[in-house]
Coordinates of C-alpha atoms in Angstrom, one line a residue:
M1 CA -20.2 31.1 -5.1
C2 CA -17.3 31.7 -2.6
E3 CA -14.2 33.8 -2.3
H4 CA -12.0 31.0 -4.0
D5 CA -11.5 31.0 -7.7
A6 CA -12.9 28.1 -9.6
D7 CA -10.5 25.2 -10.1
R8 CA -9.2 25.1 -13.7
A9 CA -9.8 21.4 -14.1
I10 CA -13.4 21.8 -12.9
V11 CA -14.0 24.9 -15.2
D12 CA -12.6 22.9 -18.2
A13 CA -15.1 20.2 -17.4
G14 CA -17.9 22.7 -17.4
G15 CA -18.3 23.5 -13.7
Q16 CA -17.9 26.9 -11.9
Y17 CA -16.9 25.6 -8.5
C18 CA -13.8 25.8 -6.4
R19 CA -12.2 22.5 -5.5
M20 CA -13.8 22.4 -2.0
H21 CA -17.3 23.1 -3.3
A22 CA -16.9 20.6 -6.2
L23 CA -16.0 17.9 -3.7
L24 CA -19.0 18.9 -1.5
V25 CA -21.4 18.6 -4.6
W26 CA -19.8 15.3 -5.5
T27 CA -20.3 13.9 -2.0
I28 CA -23.9 14.9 -2.0
I29 CA -24.6 13.4 -5.4
D30 CA -22.7 10.2 -4.5
N31 CA -24.7 9.8 -1.3
E32 CA -28.0 10.4 -3.1
M33 CA -27.1 7.8 -5.7
R34 CA -26.1 5.3 -3.1
E35 CA -29.3 5.8 -1.1
S36 CA -31.5 5.6 -4.2
G37 CA -29.8 2.4 -5.3
M38 CA -28.4 3.9 -8.4
S39 CA -24.8 3.2 -9.1
T40 CA -22.1 4.9 -11.1
P41 CA -20.1 3.0 -13.7
N42 CA -17.2 3.0 -11.3
S43 CA -19.1 1.4 -8.5
R44 CA -20.5 -1.2 -10.8
M45 CA -17.0 -2.1 -11.9
Q46 CA -15.9 -2.3 -8.2
E47 CA -18.9 -4.6 -7.4
E48 CA -18.0 -6.8 -10.4
L49 CA -14.3 -6.9 -9.4
A50 CA -15.3 -7.7 -5.8
A51 CA -17.6 -10.5 -7.0
Q52 CA -14.8 -11.9 -9.3
K53 CA -12.3 -11.8 -6.4
A54 CA -14.8 -13.6 -4.1
E55 CA -15.3 -16.2 -6.8
E56 CA -11.5 -16.7 -7.2
R57 CA -11.1 -17.0 -3.4
K58 CA -13.9 -19.6 -3.3
A59 CA -12.4 -21.6 -6.2
A60 CA -8.9 -21.4 -4.5
A61 CA -10.4 -22.7 -1.2
E62 CA -12.2 -25.5 -3.1
E63 CA -9.0 -26.4 -4.9
K64 CA -7.1 -26.5 -1.6
R65 CA -9.8 -28.6 0.0
N66 CA -9.7 -31.2 -2.8
R67 CA -5.9 -31.1 -3.4
Q68 CA -4.2 -34.4 -2.8
D69 CA -1.5 -33.9 -0.2
Y70 CA -0.8 -35.8 3.0
V71 CA -2.8 -36.6 6.2
Y72 CA -0.2 -37.6 8.8
Y73 CA -0.3 -39.2 12.2
L74 CA 2.2 -38.3 14.8
R75 CA 2.9 -39.3 18.4
V76 CA 4.4 -36.4 20.5
G77 CA 4.9 -37.6 24.0
A78 CA 1.8 -39.4 25.1
H79 CA -0.5 -37.8 22.5
F80 CA -1.4 -38.3 18.9
K81 CA -1.8 -35.6 16.3
I82 CA -3.7 -35.9 13.0
G83 CA -2.6 -33.2 10.6
F84 CA -2.5 -32.2 7.0
A85 CA 0.4 -30.9 5.0
S86 CA 1.4 -30.1 1.4
N87 CA 5.1 -30.2 2.3
L88 CA 5.4 -32.9 4.9
E89 CA 9.2 -32.4 5.4
Q90 CA 8.7 -28.8 6.2
R91 CA 5.8 -29.4 8.5
L92 CA 7.5 -32.1 10.5
A93 CA 10.5 -29.8 11.0
S94 CA 8.3 -27.7 13.3
Y95 CA 7.8 -30.5 15.8
P96 CA 10.0 -31.3 18.8
P97 CA 12.8 -33.9 18.3
D98 CA 11.0 -36.7 20.2
T99 CA 8.1 -36.6 17.6
E100 CA 7.3 -40.0 16.0
L101 CA 5.8 -40.2 12.5
L102 CA 3.5 -43.2 12.7
A103 CA 1.7 -43.2 9.4
V104 CA 0.9 -41.1 6.4
E105 CA -1.8 -41.3 3.8
V106 CA -2.4 -39.4 0.6
G107 CA -5.5 -37.3 1.2
T108 CA -7.2 -33.9 1.2
L109 CA -8.2 -31.4 3.8
Q110 CA -11.6 -33.0 3.7
L111 CA -10.1 -36.4 4.6
E112 CA -8.3 -34.8 7.5
T113 CA -11.6 -33.3 8.7
E114 CA -13.3 -36.7 8.4
R115 CA -10.5 -38.2 10.6
H116 CA -11.0 -35.5 13.2
R117 CA -14.7 -36.2 13.3
E118 CA -14.1 -40.0 13.4
F119 CA -11.9 -39.7 16.5
K120 CA -13.5 -36.6 18.2
H121 CA -14.4 -38.7 21.2
S122 CA -10.7 -38.8 22.2
R123 CA -9.8 -35.2 21.3
I124 CA -7.9 -33.4 24.1
A125 CA -6.8 -30.0 22.8
G126 CA -7.6 -27.9 19.8
R127 CA -9.0 -30.0 16.9
E128 CA -5.9 -32.1 16.0
W129 CA -4.6 -33.6 19.3
Y130 CA -5.9 -36.9 20.7
R131 CA -5.3 -39.2 23.6
P132 CA -4.5 -42.8 22.8
N133 CA -7.5 -45.1 22.3
P134 CA -8.0 -48.5 20.6
A135 CA -9.9 -47.1 17.6
L136 CA -7.2 -44.5 16.8
D137 CA -4.4 -47.0 17.4
H138 CA -6.1 -49.5 15.0
H139 CA -6.7 -46.9 12.3
I140 CA -3.0 -45.7 12.4
R141 CA -1.8 -49.3 12.3
I142 CA -4.0 -50.0 9.2
V143 CA -2.8 -46.9 7.4
A144 CA 0.8 -47.8 8.2
E145 CA 0.4 -51.5 7.2
N146 CA -1.4 -50.6 4.0
K147 CA 1.7 -48.5 3.1
R148 CA -0.5 -45.7 1.9
H149 CA 2.7 -43.7 2.3
T150 CA 4.5 -45.2 -0.7
W151 CA 6.4 -42.0 -1.3
W152 CA 8.2 -42.7 2.0
E153 CA 11.5 -44.6 1.4
E154 CA 12.7 -45.0 5.0
S155 CA 16.5 -44.4 4.6
E156 CA 16.0 -41.3 2.5
W157 CA 13.2 -40.1 4.8
R158 CA 15.4 -40.6 7.9
R159 CA 18.2 -38.6 6.3
K160 CA 15.9 -35.7 5.5
T161 CA 14.0 -35.6 8.8
E162 CA 16.6 -36.1 11.5
R163 CA 14.4 -34.3 14.1
V164 CA 11.5 -36.7 13.7
K165 CA 11.8 -40.4 14.4
V166 CA 10.1 -42.5 11.7
V167 CA 8.4 -45.5 13.3
P168 CA 7.9 -48.6 11.2
H169 CA 4.4 -50.0 10.9
N170 CA 5.0 -52.3 13.8
W171 CA 5.2 -49.2 15.9
Q172 CA 3.7 -50.2 19.2

């Protein structure tokens, strides 16, 4: 074949090729199988594994979309924010000190998305920031008055979130 000796592992497997020519033959066969739609057992396993991982990612995304966490309403300066968090304490710690927590409701990412659509007419930046308007003011007031945030015991919450001012439901 060529001036190189046949590779011992290839000879033991029944071939008479040096490593370079064995790889060349493998590449040719692999390309022909791919072009003809044939697959090797290894490629079938890879396809099955990829499909399984895609299914797991889809299930995880669906679980996250439907998980009951918190939809929160903040006032930062003159603007409102509608956000979603699993760990509200940690999330609120990332806002500036003059942030006011106006209301919280137990909800899902889907609920947050619905709120964004509901108030899209007053959106100002990104998809979560809004200018004040009567409809949003009313909604926040209703959420706060209904105490949908029953997990929120004010004195404990204030102690844990010194950076964020908690505004009682008569917040205006």
